[in-house]
PDB file of C-alpha atoms in Angstrom:
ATOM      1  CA  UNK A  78     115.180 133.913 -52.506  1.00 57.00           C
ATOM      2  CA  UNK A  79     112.742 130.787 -51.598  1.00 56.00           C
ATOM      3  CA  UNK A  80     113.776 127.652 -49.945  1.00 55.00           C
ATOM      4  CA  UNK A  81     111.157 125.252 -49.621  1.00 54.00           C
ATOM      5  CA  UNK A  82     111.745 121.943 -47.080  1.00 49.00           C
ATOM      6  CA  UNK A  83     109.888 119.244 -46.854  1.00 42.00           C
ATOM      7  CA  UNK A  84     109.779 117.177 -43.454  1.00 37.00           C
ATOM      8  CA  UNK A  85     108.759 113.467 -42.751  1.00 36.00           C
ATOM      9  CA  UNK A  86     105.632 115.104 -41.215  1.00 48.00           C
ATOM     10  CA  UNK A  87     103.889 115.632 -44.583  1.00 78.00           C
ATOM     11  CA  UNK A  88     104.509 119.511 -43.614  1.00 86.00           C
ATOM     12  CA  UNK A  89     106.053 121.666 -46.124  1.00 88.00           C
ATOM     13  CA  UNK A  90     107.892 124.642 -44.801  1.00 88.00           C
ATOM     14  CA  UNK A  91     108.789 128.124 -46.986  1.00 90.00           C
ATOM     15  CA  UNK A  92     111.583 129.447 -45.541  1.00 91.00           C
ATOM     16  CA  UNK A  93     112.174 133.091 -46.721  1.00 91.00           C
ATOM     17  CA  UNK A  94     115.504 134.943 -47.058  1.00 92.00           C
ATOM     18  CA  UNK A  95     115.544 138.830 -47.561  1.00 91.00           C
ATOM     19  CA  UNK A  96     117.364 142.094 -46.698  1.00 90.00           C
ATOM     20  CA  UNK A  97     114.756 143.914 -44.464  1.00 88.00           C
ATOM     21  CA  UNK A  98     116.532 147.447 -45.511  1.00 88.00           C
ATOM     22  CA  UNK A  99     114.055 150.124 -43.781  1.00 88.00           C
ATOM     23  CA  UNK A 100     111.469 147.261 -42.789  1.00 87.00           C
ATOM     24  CA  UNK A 101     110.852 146.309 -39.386  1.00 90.00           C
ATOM     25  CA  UNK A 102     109.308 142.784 -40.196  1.00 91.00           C
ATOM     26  CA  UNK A 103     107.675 140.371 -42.966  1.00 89.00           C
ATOM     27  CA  UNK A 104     105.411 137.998 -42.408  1.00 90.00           C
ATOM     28  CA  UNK A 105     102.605 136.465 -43.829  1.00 89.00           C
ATOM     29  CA  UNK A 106      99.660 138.668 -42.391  1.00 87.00           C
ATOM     30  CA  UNK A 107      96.588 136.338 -40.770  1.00 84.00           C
ATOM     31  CA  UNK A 108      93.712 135.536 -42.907  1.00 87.00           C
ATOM     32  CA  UNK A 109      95.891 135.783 -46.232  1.00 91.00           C
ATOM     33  CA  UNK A 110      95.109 134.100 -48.912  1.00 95.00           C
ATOM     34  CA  UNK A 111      97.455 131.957 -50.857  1.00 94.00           C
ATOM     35  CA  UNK A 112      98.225 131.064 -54.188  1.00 95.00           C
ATOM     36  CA  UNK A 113      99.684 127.714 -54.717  1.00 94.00           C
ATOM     37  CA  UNK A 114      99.837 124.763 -57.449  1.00 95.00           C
ATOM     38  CA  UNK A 115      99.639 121.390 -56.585  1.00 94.00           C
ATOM     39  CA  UNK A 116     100.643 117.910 -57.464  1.00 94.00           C
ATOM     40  CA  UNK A 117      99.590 114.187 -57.215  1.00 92.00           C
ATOM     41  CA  UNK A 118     102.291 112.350 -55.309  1.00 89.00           C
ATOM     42  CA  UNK A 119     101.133 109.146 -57.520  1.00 88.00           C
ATOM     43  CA  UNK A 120     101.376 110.789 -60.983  1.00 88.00           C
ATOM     44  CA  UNK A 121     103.837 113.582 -61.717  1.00 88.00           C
ATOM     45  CA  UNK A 122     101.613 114.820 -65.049  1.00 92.00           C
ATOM     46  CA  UNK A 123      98.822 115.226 -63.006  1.00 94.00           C
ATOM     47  CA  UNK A 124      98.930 118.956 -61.894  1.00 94.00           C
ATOM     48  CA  UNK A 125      96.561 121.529 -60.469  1.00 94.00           C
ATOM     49  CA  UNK A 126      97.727 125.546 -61.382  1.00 95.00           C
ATOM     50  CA  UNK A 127      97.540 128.596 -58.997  1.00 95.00           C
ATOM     51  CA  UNK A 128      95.046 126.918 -56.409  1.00 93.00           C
ATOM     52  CA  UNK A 129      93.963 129.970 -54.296  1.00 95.00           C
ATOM     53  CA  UNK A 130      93.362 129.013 -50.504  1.00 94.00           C
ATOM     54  CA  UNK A 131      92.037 131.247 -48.117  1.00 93.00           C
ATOM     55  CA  UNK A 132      93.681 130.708 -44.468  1.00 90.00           C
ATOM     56  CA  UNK A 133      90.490 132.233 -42.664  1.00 90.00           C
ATOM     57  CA  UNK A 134      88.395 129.639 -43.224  1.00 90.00           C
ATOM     58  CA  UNK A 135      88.946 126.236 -41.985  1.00 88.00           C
ATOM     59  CA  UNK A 136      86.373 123.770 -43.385  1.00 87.00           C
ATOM     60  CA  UNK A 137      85.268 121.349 -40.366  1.00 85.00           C
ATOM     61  CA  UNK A 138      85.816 117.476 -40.239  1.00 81.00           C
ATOM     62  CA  UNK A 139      83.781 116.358 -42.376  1.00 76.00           C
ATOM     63  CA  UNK A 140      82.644 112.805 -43.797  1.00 73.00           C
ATOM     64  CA  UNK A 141      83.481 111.513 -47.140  1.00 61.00           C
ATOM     65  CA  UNK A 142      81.037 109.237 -48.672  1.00 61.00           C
ATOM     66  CA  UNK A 143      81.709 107.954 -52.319  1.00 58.00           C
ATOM     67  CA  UNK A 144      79.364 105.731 -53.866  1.00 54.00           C
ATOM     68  CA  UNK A 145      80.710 103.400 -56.858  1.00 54.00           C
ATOM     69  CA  UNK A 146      78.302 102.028 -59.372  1.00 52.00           C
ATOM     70  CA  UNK A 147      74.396 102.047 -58.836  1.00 57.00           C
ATOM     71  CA  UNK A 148      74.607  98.032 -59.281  1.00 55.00           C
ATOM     72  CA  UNK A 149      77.151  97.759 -57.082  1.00 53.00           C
ATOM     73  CA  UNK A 150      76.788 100.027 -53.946  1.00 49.00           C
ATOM     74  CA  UNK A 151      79.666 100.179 -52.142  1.00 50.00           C
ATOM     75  CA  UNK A 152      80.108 103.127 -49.337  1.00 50.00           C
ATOM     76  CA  UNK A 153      83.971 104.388 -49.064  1.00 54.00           C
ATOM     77  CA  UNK A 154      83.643 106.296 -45.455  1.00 56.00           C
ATOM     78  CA  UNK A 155      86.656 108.357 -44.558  1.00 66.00           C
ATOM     79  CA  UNK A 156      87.263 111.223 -42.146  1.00 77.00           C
ATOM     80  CA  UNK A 157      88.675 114.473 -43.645  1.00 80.00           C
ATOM     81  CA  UNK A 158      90.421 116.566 -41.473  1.00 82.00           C
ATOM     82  CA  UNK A 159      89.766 119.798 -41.073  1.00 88.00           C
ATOM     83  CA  UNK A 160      91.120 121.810 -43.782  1.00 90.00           C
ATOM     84  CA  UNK A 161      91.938 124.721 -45.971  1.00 91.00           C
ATOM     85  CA  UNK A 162      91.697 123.399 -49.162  1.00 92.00           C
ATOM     86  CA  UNK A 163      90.521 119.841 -50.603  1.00 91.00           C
ATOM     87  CA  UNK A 164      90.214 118.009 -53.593  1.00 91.00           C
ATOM     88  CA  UNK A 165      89.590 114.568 -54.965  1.00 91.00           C
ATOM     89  CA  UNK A 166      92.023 113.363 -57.773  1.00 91.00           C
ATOM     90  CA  UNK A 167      90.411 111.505 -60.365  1.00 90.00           C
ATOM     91  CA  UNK A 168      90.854 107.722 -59.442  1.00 85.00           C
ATOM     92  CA  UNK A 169      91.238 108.178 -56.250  1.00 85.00           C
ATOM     93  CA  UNK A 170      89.015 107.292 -52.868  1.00 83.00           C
ATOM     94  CA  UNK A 171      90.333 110.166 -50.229  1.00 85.00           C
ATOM     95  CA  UNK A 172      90.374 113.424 -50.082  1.00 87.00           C
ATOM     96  CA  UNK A 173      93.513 115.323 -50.676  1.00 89.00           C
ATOM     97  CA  UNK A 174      93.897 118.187 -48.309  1.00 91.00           C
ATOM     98  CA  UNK A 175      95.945 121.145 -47.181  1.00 92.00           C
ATOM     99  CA  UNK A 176      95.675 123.040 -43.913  1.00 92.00           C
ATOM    100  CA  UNK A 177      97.831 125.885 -42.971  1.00 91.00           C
ATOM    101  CA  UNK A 178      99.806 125.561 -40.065  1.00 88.00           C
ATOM    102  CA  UNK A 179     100.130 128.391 -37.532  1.00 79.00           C
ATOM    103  CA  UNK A 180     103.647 129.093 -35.647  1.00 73.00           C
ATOM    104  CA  UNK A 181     101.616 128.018 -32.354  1.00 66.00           C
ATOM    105  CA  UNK A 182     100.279 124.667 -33.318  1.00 68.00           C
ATOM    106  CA  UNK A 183     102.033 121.854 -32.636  1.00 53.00           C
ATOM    107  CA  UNK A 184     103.075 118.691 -35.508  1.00 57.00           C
ATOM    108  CA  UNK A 185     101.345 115.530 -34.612  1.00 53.00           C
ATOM    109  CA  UNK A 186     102.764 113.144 -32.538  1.00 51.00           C
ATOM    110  CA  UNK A 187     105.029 110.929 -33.587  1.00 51.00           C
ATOM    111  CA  UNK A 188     104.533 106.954 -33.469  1.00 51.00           C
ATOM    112  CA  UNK A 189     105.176 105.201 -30.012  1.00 48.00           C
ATOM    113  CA  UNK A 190     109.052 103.496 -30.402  1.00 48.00           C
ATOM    114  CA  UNK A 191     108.339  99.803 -30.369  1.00 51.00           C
ATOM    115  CA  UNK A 192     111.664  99.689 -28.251  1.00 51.00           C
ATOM    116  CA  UNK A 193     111.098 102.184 -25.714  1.00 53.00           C
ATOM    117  CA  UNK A 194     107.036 102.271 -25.543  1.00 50.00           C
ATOM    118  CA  UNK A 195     107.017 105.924 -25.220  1.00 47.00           C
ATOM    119  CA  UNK A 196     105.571 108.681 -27.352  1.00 45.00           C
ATOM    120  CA  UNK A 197     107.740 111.756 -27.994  1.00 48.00           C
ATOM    121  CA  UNK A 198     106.040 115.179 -26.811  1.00 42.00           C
ATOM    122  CA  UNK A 199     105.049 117.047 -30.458  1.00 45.00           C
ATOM    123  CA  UNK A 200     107.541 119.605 -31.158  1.00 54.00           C
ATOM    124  CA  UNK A 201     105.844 123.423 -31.864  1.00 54.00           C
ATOM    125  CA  UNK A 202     106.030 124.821 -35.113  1.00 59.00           C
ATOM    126  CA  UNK A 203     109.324 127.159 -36.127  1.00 74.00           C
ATOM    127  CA  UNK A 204     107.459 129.594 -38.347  1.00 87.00           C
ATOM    128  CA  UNK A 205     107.636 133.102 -37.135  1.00 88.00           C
ATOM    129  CA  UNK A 206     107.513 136.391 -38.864  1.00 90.00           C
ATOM    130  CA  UNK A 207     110.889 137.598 -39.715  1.00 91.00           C
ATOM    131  CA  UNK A 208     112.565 140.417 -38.049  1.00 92.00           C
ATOM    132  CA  UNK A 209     115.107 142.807 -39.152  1.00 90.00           C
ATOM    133  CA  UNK A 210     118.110 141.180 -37.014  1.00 90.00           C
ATOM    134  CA  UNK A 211     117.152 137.981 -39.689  1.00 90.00           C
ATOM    135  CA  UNK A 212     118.882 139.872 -42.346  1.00 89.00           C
ATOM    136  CA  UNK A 213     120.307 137.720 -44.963  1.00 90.00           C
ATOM    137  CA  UNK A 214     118.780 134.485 -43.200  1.00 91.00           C
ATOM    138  CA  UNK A 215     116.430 131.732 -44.106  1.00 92.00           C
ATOM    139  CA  UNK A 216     113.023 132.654 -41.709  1.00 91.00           C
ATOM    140  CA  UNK A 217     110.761 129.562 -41.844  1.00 91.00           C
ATOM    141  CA  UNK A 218     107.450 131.823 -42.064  1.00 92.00           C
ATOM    142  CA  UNK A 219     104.807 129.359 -43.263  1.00 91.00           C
ATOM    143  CA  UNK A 220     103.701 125.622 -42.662  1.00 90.00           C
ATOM    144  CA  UNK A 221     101.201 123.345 -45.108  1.00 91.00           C
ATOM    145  CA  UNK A 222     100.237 120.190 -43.697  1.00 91.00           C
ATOM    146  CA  UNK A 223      99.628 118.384 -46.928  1.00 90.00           C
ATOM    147  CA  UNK A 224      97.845 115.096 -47.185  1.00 90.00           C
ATOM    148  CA  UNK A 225      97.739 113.003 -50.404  1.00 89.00           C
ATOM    149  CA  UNK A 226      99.241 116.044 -52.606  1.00 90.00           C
ATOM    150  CA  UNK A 227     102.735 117.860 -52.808  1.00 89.00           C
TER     151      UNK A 227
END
């Protein structure tokens, strides 16, 4: 059985829940790759199938430059995060991008309270392999920090 949460954080969590019967642990193994369809958040037809991503490489930061019509130049600069997968729906300026989250990386800070002034410390990650004693339990074991797709 599959549970999948989604957080404020643009993080989607898969939270597992098994019998580990004569198995001392599940988890996803590093380096995996995944197998995953996506959606644009702006239009619910709009659908990409079994997008494979491959959690070993992380593409660098990189610079997106689009340029419109020859007539009319006009530049679009953006940084894209670094990244596991990305891809540019049609229409669109950005980037949309996906990066696998680790169980020892930490979710971005939130925003500063106007009230208080003060930023909350980032809270660490829950995933974690699951164990036997997890029998029968929903195990967050993976994190996607998703950006401009669902």
């Amino acid at each position: 059985l599959i549970n999948i949460t989604h957080t404020t954080m643009v993080v989607f969590i898969l939270d597992v829940k098994a019998d580990l019967e004569k198995v001392a642990s599940l988890a996803i193994a590093a380096g995996s790759t995944l197998c995953v369809s996506v959606r644009n958040p702006l239009n619910d037809y709009e659908i990409r199938e079994k997008i494979v991503i491959d959690t070993s490489e992380l593409e660098p930061e990189e610079e997106d430059i689009t340029v419109h019509h020859p007539g009319r130049v006009l530049d679009t600069h953006d940084r894209v995060p670094p990244h596991h997968f990305a891809l540019k729906w049609p229409d669109e300026k950005k980037k949309s991008t996906i990066r696998v989250l680790n169980g020892t990386e930490a979710l971005p800070e939130k925003k500063s309270s106007k009230k208080k002034g003060k930023q909350e410390a980032p809270a660490s990650l829950p995933t974690r392999e699951m164990v036997a004693d997890d029998s029968g339990n929903f195990v967050p074991i993976l994190a996607l920090e998703c950006e401009g797709l669902e």
